Amino acid sequence: MSLERKPSKVAGEPPPDGKPFHVGAHVVRVSSTNARWHVTVDAAAFDRWFTSEAEAWAAGVREADRLQRLADS
């Protein structure tokens, strides 16, 4: 798993303040709206929101890692 930050374009409409972050082959974006933090992984939005940026990032990284493990198996 690589936590190196790289510029990226992701299909779909990115959140206004969601900067792309690569986790392995996956792109995680975290954005906030009205004190709620939202996550997308590979342009697929989570169906829930988070109360802190740290929780949102952790959930996004866990999901990207899970997807990578599935792809590698």
Short mmCIF file of C-alpha atoms in Angstrom, two decimals:
data_model
loop_
_atom_site.label_atom_id
_atom_site.label_comp_id
_atom_site.label_asym_id
_atom_site.label_seq_id
_atom_site.Cartn_x
_atom_site.Cartn_y
_atom_site.Cartn_z
CA MET A 1 0.00 0.00 0.00
CA SER A 2 1.38 3.35 -1.05
CA LEU A 3 0.45 6.51 0.81
CA GLU A 4 2.28 8.72 -1.68
CA ARG A 5 0.18 11.68 -2.78
CA LYS A 6 -0.09 12.03 -6.56
CA PRO A 7 -2.19 14.27 -8.81
CA SER A 8 -5.08 12.40 -10.36
CA LYS A 9 -8.25 12.70 -12.36
CA VAL A 10 -11.16 10.52 -11.29
CA ALA A 11 -14.28 9.79 -13.33
CA GLY A 12 -17.37 11.50 -12.08
CA GLU A 13 -17.74 14.87 -10.43
CA PRO A 14 -15.21 15.30 -7.60
CA PRO A 15 -16.25 17.04 -4.39
CA PRO A 16 -15.23 20.71 -4.39
CA ASP A 17 -12.52 20.35 -1.74
CA GLY A 18 -11.81 16.63 -2.16
CA LYS A 19 -8.18 16.32 -3.17
CA PRO A 20 -7.22 12.92 -4.61
CA PHE A 21 -5.02 10.63 -2.53
CA HIS A 22 -3.71 7.33 -3.89
CA VAL A 23 -3.88 4.22 -1.73
CA GLY A 24 -2.39 1.45 -3.83
CA ALA A 25 -4.29 1.46 -7.14
CA HIS A 26 -7.27 3.30 -5.63
CA VAL A 27 -8.13 6.97 -5.29
CA VAL A 28 -9.61 8.27 -2.03
CA ARG A 29 -11.23 11.70 -1.74
CA VAL A 30 -12.48 13.32 1.45
CA SER A 31 -14.59 16.47 1.45
CA SER A 32 -16.68 18.37 3.94
CA THR A 33 -20.11 19.94 3.73
CA ASN A 34 -21.89 21.48 6.72
CA ALA A 35 -19.46 19.90 9.22
CA ARG A 36 -20.04 16.45 7.71
CA TRP A 37 -17.15 14.60 6.12
CA HIS A 38 -17.82 12.55 2.98
CA VAL A 39 -15.63 9.88 1.35
CA THR A 40 -15.35 8.49 -2.15
CA VAL A 41 -13.13 5.61 -3.21
CA ASP A 42 -12.60 5.31 -6.96
CA ALA A 43 -15.48 7.81 -7.48
CA ALA A 44 -17.93 5.61 -5.50
CA ALA A 45 -19.39 7.58 -2.58
CA PHE A 46 -19.90 6.02 0.82
CA ASP A 47 -23.53 5.87 1.92
CA ARG A 48 -22.69 7.52 5.25
CA TRP A 49 -20.86 10.59 6.49
CA PHE A 50 -18.36 11.14 9.30
CA THR A 51 -18.02 13.70 12.08
CA SER A 52 -14.26 14.18 11.69
CA GLU A 53 -11.82 14.35 8.84
CA ALA A 54 -9.62 11.72 10.52
CA GLU A 55 -12.50 9.22 10.70
CA ALA A 56 -13.36 9.86 7.06
CA TRP A 57 -9.76 9.36 5.91
CA ALA A 58 -9.39 6.19 7.97
CA ALA A 59 -12.58 4.73 6.49
CA GLY A 60 -11.48 5.60 2.96
CA VAL A 61 -8.05 4.04 3.42
CA ARG A 62 -9.59 0.88 4.94
CA GLU A 63 -11.96 0.54 1.98
CA ALA A 64 -9.20 1.10 -0.58
CA ASP A 65 -7.07 -1.50 1.22
CA ARG A 66 -9.99 -3.97 1.22
CA LEU A 67 -10.55 -3.43 -2.50
CA GLN A 68 -6.84 -3.95 -3.17
CA ARG A 69 -6.80 -7.22 -1.23
CA LEU A 70 -9.81 -8.44 -3.26
CA ALA A 71 -8.08 -7.51 -6.51
CA ASP A 72 -4.87 -9.27 -5.44
CA SER A 73 -6.58 -12.54 -4.50
#
